[in-house]
XYZ file of N, CA and C in Angstrom:
777
model
N 46.826 -42.427 2.885
C 46.118 -41.192 3.001
C 47.259 -40.079 3.023
N 46.946 -38.973 3.394
C 47.846 -37.761 3.382
C 48.956 -37.991 4.247
N 48.878 -38.570 5.392
C 49.960 -38.774 6.263
C 50.887 -39.898 5.595
N 50.461 -40.812 4.892
C 51.353 -41.875 4.263
C 52.125 -41.499 3.162
N 51.535 -40.436 2.367
C 52.262 -39.819 1.268
C 53.459 -39.233 1.798
N 53.363 -38.294 2.894
C 54.608 -37.517 3.283
C 55.443 -38.404 4.210
N 54.841 -39.301 4.959
C 55.683 -40.092 5.723
C 56.618 -41.041 4.880
N 56.166 -41.522 3.901
C 57.044 -42.375 3.016
C 58.037 -41.510 2.105
N 57.776 -40.273 1.830
C 58.674 -39.267 1.335
C 59.736 -38.984 2.156
N 59.448 -38.946 3.470
C 60.501 -38.623 4.453
C 61.312 -39.771 4.662
N 60.740 -40.915 4.795
C 61.514 -42.182 5.009
C 62.506 -42.482 3.914
N 62.147 -42.082 2.739
C 62.985 -42.350 1.713
C 64.089 -41.403 1.532
N 64.078 -40.190 2.327
C 65.272 -39.080 2.125
C 66.271 -39.553 2.849
N 67.440 -39.689 2.168
C 68.648 -40.298 2.851
C 69.291 -39.288 3.874
N 69.078 -38.001 3.521
C 69.600 -37.019 4.594
C 68.937 -37.043 5.944
N 67.617 -37.498 5.927
C 66.862 -37.545 7.143
C 67.312 -38.844 7.900
N 67.768 -39.827 7.223
C 68.038 -41.077 7.808
C 69.421 -41.294 8.321
N 70.207 -40.093 8.318
C 71.637 -40.020 8.863
C 72.592 -40.451 7.728
N 72.236 -40.708 6.486
C 73.268 -41.104 5.539
C 73.770 -39.813 4.902
N 75.049 -39.546 4.941
C 75.732 -38.295 4.449
C 75.350 -38.118 3.093
N 75.279 -36.783 2.702
C 75.086 -36.372 1.263
C 76.417 -36.614 0.665
N 76.494 -37.052 -0.607
C 77.801 -37.061 -1.259
C 78.235 -35.796 -1.773
N 79.618 -35.763 -2.120
C 80.152 -34.384 -2.507
C 79.494 -33.736 -3.738
N 79.007 -34.665 -4.659
C 78.301 -34.215 -5.765
C 77.097 -33.347 -5.455
N 76.337 -33.865 -4.547
C 75.230 -33.207 -4.106
C 75.473 -31.813 -3.403
N 76.508 -31.947 -2.551
C 76.767 -30.649 -1.710
C 77.461 -29.574 -2.742
N 78.190 -29.996 -3.844
C 78.783 -29.009 -4.659
C 78.020 -28.715 -5.807
N 76.992 -29.203 -6.066
C 76.040 -29.060 -7.233
C 75.742 -27.606 -7.151
N 75.685 -26.959 -8.407
C 75.298 -25.455 -8.474
C 73.898 -25.256 -7.811
N 73.860 -24.005 -7.254
C 72.590 -23.661 -6.537
C 71.570 -23.265 -7.723
N 70.307 -23.542 -7.434
C 69.293 -23.316 -8.442
C 69.256 -21.873 -8.816
N 68.839 -21.502 -9.928
C 68.760 -20.148 -10.396
C 67.652 -19.340 -9.573
N 66.594 -20.056 -9.341
C 65.544 -19.295 -8.570
C 65.855 -19.534 -7.041
N 65.710 -18.320 -6.294
C 66.038 -18.530 -4.911
C 65.112 -19.504 -4.196
N 65.597 -20.468 -3.561
C 64.695 -21.471 -2.994
C 63.777 -20.962 -1.980
N 64.120 -19.979 -1.214
C 63.183 -19.411 -0.197
C 61.989 -18.746 -0.781
N 62.174 -18.025 -1.921
C 61.094 -17.414 -2.688
C 60.453 -18.567 -3.408
N 61.038 -19.658 -3.830
C 60.102 -20.712 -4.457
C 59.323 -21.347 -3.426
N 59.867 -21.520 -2.212
C 59.056 -22.323 -1.121
C 57.846 -21.315 -0.702
N 58.085 -20.038 -0.556
C 56.981 -19.077 -0.159
C 55.973 -19.043 -1.143
N 56.471 -19.008 -2.530
C 55.454 -19.141 -3.607
C 54.493 -20.254 -3.554
N 55.147 -21.485 -3.414
C 54.276 -22.724 -3.222
C 53.315 -22.643 -2.042
N 53.751 -22.113 -0.893
C 52.875 -21.899 0.242
C 51.714 -20.948 -0.095
N 52.041 -19.982 -0.854
C 51.029 -18.901 -1.122
C 49.998 -19.427 -2.240
N 50.368 -20.430 -2.977
C 49.516 -21.006 -3.934
C 48.440 -21.867 -3.468
N 48.485 -22.141 -2.162
C 47.537 -22.945 -1.499
C 46.461 -22.010 -0.986
N 45.330 -22.070 -1.639
C 44.105 -21.062 -1.601
C 43.275 -21.436 -0.354
N 42.755 -20.368 0.163
C 41.794 -20.565 1.326
C 42.382 -20.555 2.547
N 43.661 -20.347 2.634
C 44.423 -20.310 4.011
C 45.373 -19.134 3.979
N 45.615 -18.516 5.037
C 46.618 -17.432 5.000
C 48.030 -18.025 4.991
N 48.863 -17.437 4.290
C 50.203 -17.921 4.185
C 51.027 -18.265 5.474
N 50.789 -17.454 6.540
C 51.555 -17.718 7.689
C 50.942 -19.063 8.349
N 49.652 -19.297 8.166
C 48.998 -20.402 8.664
C 49.492 -21.618 7.893
N 49.494 -21.554 6.569
C 50.114 -22.645 5.761
C 51.336 -23.004 6.267
N 52.212 -22.053 6.566
C 53.558 -22.330 6.876
C 53.651 -22.906 8.373
N 52.798 -22.471 9.330
C 52.746 -23.137 10.631
C 52.315 -24.544 10.569
N 51.347 -24.854 9.659
C 50.696 -26.192 9.471
C 51.857 -27.126 8.780
N 52.453 -26.517 7.707
C 53.556 -27.417 7.140
C 54.623 -27.783 8.130
N 54.988 -26.818 8.967
C 56.061 -27.250 9.953
C 55.565 -28.291 10.822
N 54.264 -28.271 11.285
C 53.631 -29.183 12.236
C 53.564 -30.528 11.497
N 53.122 -30.602 10.272
C 52.929 -31.836 9.584
C 54.181 -32.583 9.256
N 55.360 -31.735 8.921
C 56.543 -32.290 8.779
C 57.202 -32.676 10.064
N 56.980 -32.068 11.047
C 57.500 -32.431 12.411
C 56.967 -33.781 12.773
N 55.662 -33.965 12.641
C 55.054 -35.234 12.906
C 55.547 -36.372 12.158
N 55.669 -36.046 10.851
C 56.186 -37.129 9.976
C 57.581 -37.579 10.253
N 58.377 -36.578 10.650
C 59.888 -37.022 10.935
C 59.891 -37.646 12.334
N 59.196 -36.986 13.416
C 59.393 -37.198 14.766
C 58.628 -38.660 14.948
N 57.775 -39.145 14.204
C 57.196 -40.373 14.195
C 58.079 -41.455 14.086
N 59.087 -41.102 13.105
C 60.120 -42.114 12.827
C 61.124 -42.303 13.964
N 61.326 -41.196 14.672
C 62.318 -41.282 15.773
C 61.760 -41.472 17.090
N 60.429 -41.633 17.177
C 59.754 -41.689 18.393
C 60.310 -42.854 19.287
N 60.328 -42.674 20.623
C 60.993 -43.769 21.367
C 60.000 -44.889 21.816
N 58.702 -44.607 21.496
C 57.586 -45.648 21.923
C 56.651 -45.704 20.747
N 56.096 -46.917 20.442
C 55.079 -46.922 19.568
C 53.744 -46.054 19.885
N 53.594 -45.839 21.087
C 52.442 -44.997 21.599
C 52.699 -43.528 21.194
N 53.964 -43.149 21.235
C 54.281 -41.689 20.878
C 54.202 -41.602 19.327
N 54.614 -42.658 18.694
C 54.641 -42.559 17.193
C 53.136 -42.475 16.727
N 52.232 -43.238 17.325
C 50.883 -43.239 17.010
C 50.220 -41.881 17.312
N 50.637 -41.259 18.434
C 50.121 -39.964 18.866
C 50.541 -38.949 17.840
N 51.781 -39.040 17.328
C 52.243 -38.160 16.234
C 51.405 -38.343 15.029
N 51.317 -39.635 14.582
C 50.347 -39.795 13.384
C 49.042 -39.162 13.442
N 48.393 -39.249 14.631
C 47.076 -38.649 14.896
C 47.116 -37.135 14.856
N 48.245 -36.557 15.402
C 48.309 -35.138 15.281
C 48.736 -34.597 13.850
N 49.462 -35.403 13.041
C 49.646 -35.086 11.792
C 48.221 -35.186 10.904
N 47.575 -36.194 11.056
C 46.258 -36.257 10.300
C 45.256 -35.137 10.739
N 45.330 -34.578 11.987
C 44.483 -33.549 12.404
C 44.972 -32.250 11.658
N 46.340 -32.098 11.657
C 46.772 -30.874 11.049
C 46.575 -30.876 9.560
N 46.594 -31.938 8.959
C 46.433 -32.090 7.437
C 44.984 -32.067 7.015
N 44.103 -32.275 7.857
C 42.710 -32.552 7.564
C 41.995 -31.485 6.927
N 42.453 -30.261 7.048
C 41.920 -28.997 6.453
C 42.324 -28.839 5.060
N 43.304 -29.502 4.476
C 43.796 -29.343 3.174
C 43.386 -30.432 2.328
N 43.272 -30.061 0.952
C 42.858 -31.060 -0.178
C 44.138 -31.815 -0.510
N 43.843 -32.835 -1.256
C 44.963 -33.735 -1.698
C 45.976 -32.926 -2.560
N 45.446 -32.000 -3.268
C 46.302 -31.174 -4.120
C 47.177 -30.298 -3.355
N 46.484 -29.845 -2.200
C 47.364 -28.869 -1.269
C 48.452 -29.813 -0.560
N 48.122 -31.037 -0.315
C 49.184 -31.767 0.369
C 50.347 -32.222 -0.623
N 49.957 -32.299 -2.031
C 51.043 -32.479 -2.872
C 51.904 -31.298 -3.071
N 51.204 -30.198 -2.872
C 52.028 -28.830 -2.959
C 52.940 -28.906 -1.771
N 52.411 -29.293 -0.556
C 53.258 -29.349 0.610
C 54.549 -30.437 0.412
N 54.121 -31.387 -0.303
C 55.357 -32.239 -0.659
C 56.295 -31.600 -1.489
N 55.930 -30.808 -2.408
C 56.921 -30.064 -3.260
C 57.753 -29.082 -2.278
N 56.911 -28.394 -1.373
C 57.778 -27.543 -0.429
C 58.776 -28.294 0.456
N 58.449 -29.542 0.722
C 59.460 -30.379 1.444
C 60.635 -30.533 0.556
N 60.467 -30.802 -0.701
C 61.533 -31.140 -1.656
C 62.417 -29.850 -1.842
N 61.825 -28.745 -1.904
C 62.501 -27.444 -2.031
C 63.360 -27.156 -0.740
N 62.774 -27.336 0.391
C 63.377 -27.085 1.704
C 64.488 -28.056 1.803
N 64.286 -29.373 1.640
C 65.431 -30.267 1.877
C 66.572 -30.081 1.198
N 66.333 -29.764 -0.237
C 67.590 -29.510 -1.135
C 68.237 -28.214 -0.650
N 67.593 -27.275 -0.291
C 68.346 -25.960 0.183
C 68.982 -26.096 1.667
N 68.258 -26.612 2.554
C 68.627 -26.657 3.889
C 69.929 -27.723 3.938
N 69.863 -28.738 3.176
C 71.016 -29.679 3.423
C 72.375 -29.057 2.919
N 72.307 -27.981 2.148
C 73.483 -27.279 1.687
C 74.087 -26.419 2.833
N 73.372 -26.056 3.782
C 73.743 -25.060 4.837
C 73.844 -23.661 4.352
N 74.413 -22.746 5.024
C 74.679 -21.446 4.546
C 73.577 -20.454 4.733
N 72.418 -20.863 5.309
C 71.330 -19.847 5.607
C 70.428 -20.615 6.621
N 69.551 -19.512 7.141
C 68.561 -19.893 8.053
C 67.235 -20.045 7.196
N 67.152 -21.151 6.377
C 66.021 -21.175 5.357
C 64.710 -20.922 5.878
N 64.321 -21.624 6.749
C 62.949 -21.721 7.426
C 62.878 -20.325 8.247
N 63.831 -19.837 8.788
C 63.666 -18.643 9.497
C 63.371 -17.455 8.380
N 64.012 -17.514 7.244
C 63.797 -16.556 6.292
C 62.357 -16.688 5.704
N 61.956 -17.914 5.490
C 60.507 -18.143 4.944
C 59.434 -17.598 5.877
N 59.709 -17.972 7.246
C 58.844 -17.535 8.205
C 58.597 -15.949 8.257
N 59.677 -15.324 8.181
C 59.652 -13.899 8.157
C 58.923 -13.323 6.875
N 59.158 -14.099 5.825
C 58.461 -13.508 4.490
C 57.068 -13.691 4.560
N 56.530 -14.763 5.304
C 55.147 -15.189 5.274
C 54.536 -14.558 6.560
N 55.106 -13.692 7.181
C 54.355 -13.095 8.289
C 54.170 -13.922 9.544
N 54.924 -15.013 9.674
C 54.592 -16.041 10.710
C 55.415 -15.606 11.995
N 56.200 -14.662 12.152
C 56.942 -14.262 13.401
C 55.823 -13.611 14.236
N 55.838 -13.814 15.555
C 54.989 -13.300 16.548
C 55.814 -12.322 17.343
N 55.653 -11.082 17.041
C 56.357 -10.038 17.794
C 55.915 -9.857 19.065
N 54.733 -10.406 19.431
C 54.215 -10.222 20.749
C 54.850 -11.196 21.790
N 55.460 -12.115 21.385
C 56.324 -13.032 22.210
C 57.814 -12.811 21.968
N 58.124 -11.668 21.310
C 59.533 -11.316 21.100
C 60.234 -12.114 19.994
N 59.493 -12.463 19.018
C 60.087 -13.281 17.851
C 60.483 -12.376 16.845
N 61.736 -12.349 16.336
C 62.351 -11.650 15.311
C 63.365 -12.408 14.538
N 63.565 -12.037 13.175
C 64.471 -12.865 12.371
C 65.844 -12.239 12.573
N 66.807 -13.283 12.981
C 68.212 -12.968 13.178
C 68.876 -13.206 11.948
N 69.473 -12.359 11.211
C 70.335 -12.402 10.045
C 71.162 -13.480 10.260
N 71.390 -14.487 9.178
C 72.293 -15.532 9.358
C 73.778 -15.063 9.532
N 74.065 -13.858 8.986
C 75.460 -13.550 9.126
C 75.694 -13.200 10.568
N 74.763 -12.765 11.321
C 75.075 -12.535 12.770
C 75.145 -13.872 13.468
N 74.479 -14.981 13.017
C 74.720 -16.201 13.648
C 76.062 -16.651 13.431
N 76.409 -16.584 12.158
C 77.761 -17.045 11.800
C 78.909 -16.241 12.469
N 78.736 -14.951 12.721
C 79.701 -14.168 13.484
C 79.794 -14.709 15.024
N 78.603 -14.834 15.518
C 78.591 -15.425 16.973
C 79.296 -16.745 17.093
N 78.984 -17.626 16.171
C 79.749 -18.825 16.288
C 81.366 -18.671 16.017
N 81.594 -17.949 15.209
C 83.001 -17.689 14.862
C 83.736 -17.072 16.159
N 83.028 -16.197 16.892
C 83.602 -15.652 18.082
C 83.542 -16.443 19.298
N 82.641 -17.366 19.374
C 82.594 -18.134 20.630
C 82.758 -19.559 20.556
N 82.858 -20.214 19.343
C 83.115 -21.575 19.328
C 84.523 -22.007 19.716
N 84.603 -23.032 20.576
C 86.004 -23.584 20.895
C 86.597 -24.265 19.750
N 87.748 -24.830 20.029
C 88.426 -25.683 19.024
C 87.678 -27.047 18.941
N 86.618 -27.122 18.073
C 85.726 -28.136 18.094
C 86.558 -29.395 17.621
N 87.247 -29.312 16.553
C 88.121 -30.360 16.008
C 88.912 -30.973 17.070
N 89.666 -30.212 18.025
C 90.514 -30.787 19.039
C 89.734 -31.518 20.004
N 88.358 -30.947 20.383
C 87.544 -31.626 21.324
C 87.194 -33.046 20.756
N 86.797 -33.088 19.614
C 86.388 -34.317 18.931
C 87.581 -35.290 18.963
N 88.706 -34.901 18.709
C 89.877 -35.733 18.718
C 90.163 -36.235 20.151
N 89.933 -35.321 21.168
C 90.199 -35.775 22.621
C 89.090 -36.648 23.199
N 87.832 -36.206 22.873
C 86.817 -36.760 23.585
C 85.840 -37.676 22.547
N 85.974 -37.665 21.490
C 85.259 -38.430 20.552
C 84.028 -37.792 19.897
N 83.599 -36.656 20.610
C 82.397 -35.934 20.156
C 82.247 -34.646 20.698
N 81.514 -33.730 20.207
C 81.307 -32.407 20.725
C 79.861 -32.206 20.960
N 79.459 -31.539 22.158
C 78.036 -31.115 22.418
C 77.904 -29.609 22.497
N 76.855 -29.202 22.080
C 76.414 -27.574 22.058
C 75.072 -27.397 22.390
N 74.614 -26.263 22.674
C 73.263 -26.071 23.044
C 72.882 -24.562 22.708
N 71.586 -24.380 22.480
C 71.053 -22.868 22.342
C 69.762 -22.944 23.137
N 69.869 -22.157 24.161
C 68.633 -22.167 24.985
C 67.534 -21.278 24.581
N 67.613 -20.606 23.522
C 66.591 -19.831 22.798
C 66.659 -19.915 21.351
N 66.412 -21.168 20.977
C 66.913 -21.554 19.561
C 66.083 -20.944 18.367
N 64.849 -20.605 18.637
C 64.012 -20.071 17.542
C 64.041 -21.117 16.347
N 64.270 -20.697 15.148
C 64.142 -21.557 14.036
C 65.563 -22.409 13.882
N 66.503 -22.240 14.699
C 67.619 -23.080 14.610
C 68.744 -22.522 13.898
N 68.636 -21.211 13.605
C 69.659 -20.566 12.709
C 71.109 -20.570 13.320
N 71.236 -20.282 14.556
C 72.630 -20.342 15.298
C 73.234 -21.829 15.290
N 72.213 -22.853 15.444
C 72.806 -24.202 15.373
C 73.013 -24.617 13.800
N 72.391 -24.166 12.965
C 72.757 -24.453 11.557
C 74.100 -23.788 11.291
N 74.298 -22.624 11.796
C 75.610 -21.825 11.713
C 76.789 -22.605 12.436
N 76.509 -23.299 13.464
C 77.500 -24.157 14.209
C 77.765 -25.356 13.340
N 76.808 -25.993 12.795
C 77.101 -27.099 11.847
C 77.921 -26.867 10.661
N 77.622 -25.677 10.069
C 78.373 -25.181 9.036
C 79.873 -25.088 9.402
N 79.942 -24.452 10.658
C 81.400 -24.160 11.210
C 82.202 -25.571 11.390
N 81.384 -26.451 11.942
C 82.037 -27.811 12.204
C 82.601 -28.448 10.809
N 81.664 -28.318 9.924
C 82.163 -28.880 8.570
C 83.240 -28.081 7.952
N 83.412 -26.869 8.190
C 84.440 -26.052 7.660
C 85.759 -26.281 8.341
N 85.772 -26.898 9.490
C 86.977 -27.227 10.160
C 87.279 -28.722 10.140
N 86.492 -29.437 9.260
C 86.788 -30.893 9.087
C 86.164 -31.748 10.016
N 85.150 -31.392 10.857
C 84.424 -32.127 11.843
C 83.377 -32.794 11.259
N 83.111 -34.133 11.467
C 82.069 -34.886 10.883
C 80.843 -34.501 11.691
N 79.786 -34.227 11.131
C 78.600 -33.766 12.019
C 77.995 -35.039 12.748
N 78.435 -36.252 12.368
C 77.962 -37.330 13.124
C 78.558 -37.480 14.451
N 79.563 -36.635 14.717
C 80.284 -36.616 16.077
C 79.836 -35.346 16.843
N 78.949 -34.497 16.270
C 78.511 -33.340 16.939
C 76.938 -33.640 17.364
N 76.741 -33.216 18.531
C 75.330 -33.250 19.151
C 74.897 -31.908 19.817
N 73.716 -31.493 19.493
C 73.211 -30.136 19.908
C 71.796 -30.432 20.481
N 71.638 -29.467 21.377
C 70.237 -29.293 21.938
C 69.662 -27.925 21.743
N 68.532 -27.763 21.297
C 67.958 -26.466 20.945
C 66.502 -26.248 21.914
N 66.350 -25.356 22.663
C 65.146 -25.219 23.367
C 64.374 -24.032 22.797
N 63.052 -24.148 22.524
C 62.059 -23.095 22.032
C 60.962 -23.221 22.757
N 60.363 -21.894 23.218
C 59.224 -21.895 24.011
C 57.947 -22.121 23.269
N 57.749 -21.483 22.100
C 56.578 -21.480 21.261
C 56.445 -22.914 20.442
N 55.331 -23.643 20.633
C 55.309 -24.871 19.759
C 55.417 -24.826 18.358
N 54.784 -23.680 17.824
C 54.966 -23.645 16.230
C 56.491 -23.483 15.927
N 57.088 -22.657 16.624
C 58.600 -22.397 16.295
C 59.361 -23.655 16.705
N 58.964 -24.314 17.748
C 59.554 -25.557 17.963
C 59.591 -26.533 16.896
N 58.333 -26.699 16.199
C 58.160 -27.561 15.020
C 59.210 -27.181 13.974
N 59.345 -25.848 13.731
C 60.325 -25.419 12.722
C 61.668 -25.718 13.062
N 61.998 -25.516 14.361
C 63.373 -25.874 14.648
C 63.681 -27.330 14.400
N 62.789 -28.179 14.857
C 63.038 -29.576 14.731
C 63.179 -29.982 13.241
N 62.263 -29.487 12.432
C 62.415 -29.743 10.923
C 63.577 -29.251 10.295
N 64.043 -27.988 10.729
C 65.299 -27.489 9.984
C 66.555 -28.205 10.435
N 66.673 -28.574 11.718
C 67.722 -29.448 12.148
C 67.730 -30.777 11.578
N 66.577 -31.272 11.291
C 66.463 -32.679 10.712
C 66.925 -32.610 9.247
N 66.506 -31.721 8.520
C 66.734 -31.560 7.108
C 68.190 -31.108 6.952
N 68.776 -30.461 7.834
C 70.248 -30.196 7.779
C 71.148 -31.355 8.180
N 70.512 -32.407 8.723
C 71.313 -33.607 9.109
C 72.094 -33.379 10.382
N 71.583 -32.601 11.147
C 72.250 -32.259 12.635
C 71.707 -33.277 13.595
N 72.644 -33.746 14.357
C 72.199 -34.767 15.458
C 71.739 -33.847 16.660
N 70.471 -33.918 17.074
C 69.977 -32.922 17.903
C 68.900 -33.513 18.600
N 68.537 -32.806 19.879
C 67.380 -33.145 20.561
C 66.711 -31.640 20.670
N 65.574 -31.483 19.995
C 64.819 -30.197 20.073
C 63.800 -30.351 21.204
N 63.700 -29.225 22.039
C 63.010 -29.312 23.179
C 61.979 -28.059 23.083
N 60.682 -28.392 23.357
C 59.724 -27.355 23.522
C 59.515 -27.095 25.030
N 60.106 -25.926 25.504
C 60.021 -25.713 26.835
C 60.688 -24.388 27.284
N 60.592 -24.098 28.491
C 61.169 -22.665 29.125
C 62.498 -22.974 29.670
N 63.463 -22.249 29.192
C 64.900 -22.387 29.609
C 64.869 -21.948 31.015
N 64.301 -20.830 31.315
C 64.323 -20.114 32.601
C 63.739 -20.994 33.756
N 62.544 -21.448 33.485
C 61.895 -22.346 34.563
C 62.217 -23.767 34.369
N 62.825 -24.193 33.337
C 63.307 -25.628 32.994
C 62.055 -26.484 32.988
N 60.954 -25.895 32.601
C 59.713 -26.741 32.357
C 59.753 -27.185 30.973
N 59.551 -28.581 30.713
C 59.680 -29.143 29.304
C 58.242 -29.583 29.092
N 57.715 -29.180 27.911
C 56.508 -29.752 27.341
C 56.640 -30.961 26.479
N 57.662 -30.931 25.716
C 57.842 -32.267 24.872
C 59.218 -31.947 24.194
N 59.802 -33.147 23.697
C 61.005 -33.112 23.049
C 61.024 -34.122 22.001
N 61.873 -34.087 21.133
C 62.060 -35.064 20.022
C 63.620 -35.035 19.533
N 63.966 -36.243 19.214
C 65.412 -36.371 18.491
C 65.208 -36.327 16.886
N 66.121 -35.732 16.276
C 66.271 -35.729 14.922
C 66.752 -37.089 14.571
N 66.524 -37.491 13.258
C 67.008 -38.761 12.797
C 68.611 -38.960 13.070
N 69.335 -37.893 12.774
C 70.830 -37.883 13.024
C 71.053 -38.098 14.379
N 70.189 -37.478 15.317
C 70.315 -37.523 16.716
C 70.278 -38.887 17.331
N 69.453 -39.646 16.645
C 69.233 -41.050 17.049
C 70.556 -41.845 16.684
N 71.065 -41.549 15.531
C 72.261 -42.250 15.082
C 73.456 -41.828 16.063
N 73.496 -40.638 16.573
C 74.527 -40.161 17.388
C 74.364 -40.956 18.722
N 73.261 -40.923 19.283
C 73.046 -41.685 20.533
C 73.420 -43.157 20.306
N 73.079 -43.820 19.190
C 73.493 -45.200 19.099
C 75.103 -45.304 19.060
N 75.673 -44.301 18.576
C 77.183 -44.359 18.537
C 77.918 -43.970 19.733
N 77.307 -42.888 20.393
C 78.107 -42.288 21.536
C 77.349 -42.331 22.805
N 76.032 -42.384 22.791
C 75.262 -42.099 23.985
C 75.304 -40.637 24.209
N 74.409 -40.221 25.149
C 74.333 -38.718 25.500
C 74.408 -38.693 27.086
N 75.396 -38.054 27.711
C 75.572 -37.862 29.019
C 74.632 -36.848 29.552
N 73.910 -37.216 30.674
C 73.028 -36.183 31.300
C 74.049 -35.292 32.218
N 74.132 -34.011 32.125
C 75.040 -33.201 32.802
C 74.771 -33.194 34.303
N 73.443 -33.370 34.788
C 72.976 -33.341 36.141
C 73.368 -34.644 36.757
N 73.148 -35.850 36.143
C 73.230 -37.076 36.790
C 74.493 -37.836 36.511
N 75.139 -37.503 35.205
C 76.246 -38.183 34.914
C 75.889 -39.530 34.141
N 74.594 -39.774 34.104
C 74.248 -41.019 33.402
C 74.142 -40.762 31.801
N 74.474 -41.959 31.163
C 74.704 -41.827 29.558
C 73.342 -42.548 29.212
N 72.551 -41.829 28.279
C 71.425 -42.279 27.668
C 71.851 -43.070 26.510
N 71.344 -44.132 26.103
C 71.771 -44.916 24.928
C 70.606 -45.686 24.445
């Protein structure tokens, strides 16, 4: 059914399964058509639904498809499958094929790094909610913040074997994508970097998780409130699972290592 189409597509994507992209893929010429505009045009081609709603539903559907792969229990995986089926039930088979095309465009673009792809798309489709303080942060600002605040990550990885970072108000994950780009620029393997991003709004949490997954970032995405420390749910990206299998993740409060 609709879930199976998307789920199998995600399973076959090497970037999602923690397999590094080869240099030829990373250095291939960028497409002549701006991929964000291409992605938005595909979303707007789905008739009978407002573009911002299509975008939110796409993020939820893709979140479920990927998170079901990395779910820690069969029960959680089954729950995510049901959630995906509910989110996609309002769309036709042709709509779902269009969403699969959106996934292809997004994956190719996000894997290259260099921009907050889903954040840009979200803004263009009017999916930002100013009522809860959402606004698009230009990626250049994220790059500047990382360049000003990042420690010597290469040295940390040499000394400790890995590096961990966090964004307590992650939004679409633009700052964490900029951090991933920075790590690669200084010769650090992303397989040795783990980040945690916290986002309050569920729809934005889905976007955060999908973007970090498609970028190949080892991460735990959290839907919760950083100030109250209340967590609604969380999920590991595929690369995050690979990181835990290799390094484990130490809980700062208890000192215990999750593996």
